[in-house]
Amino acid sequence: MEEIADVEGIKCNSVRAKLREPIKRFDVRSKAHLTALAIRRKLN
């Protein structure tokens, strides 16, 4: 998550907070699962 924060220019806690909603919304258990779902659905 630190790499994402560095690239986006935000704090690591902000990345965690922004990921909580889609993880809950799509009912996935991990960031890896969320990423796989996004790739399958061709989301950017």
Steps between C-alpha positions, in 0.01 A plus 500: 500500500794730556584486129145599407513787748833620358376487140175678587666748735274411793548336839491125547195530730312676221569206269366258762188709550436526125535123458262413786187606311555297180614199704175518696287589195621209290512264798860393445747389764825658382660758274613217273141380463386857432770537234404173334136608495593835343704327231217258423256790472754707304487791744762774505 
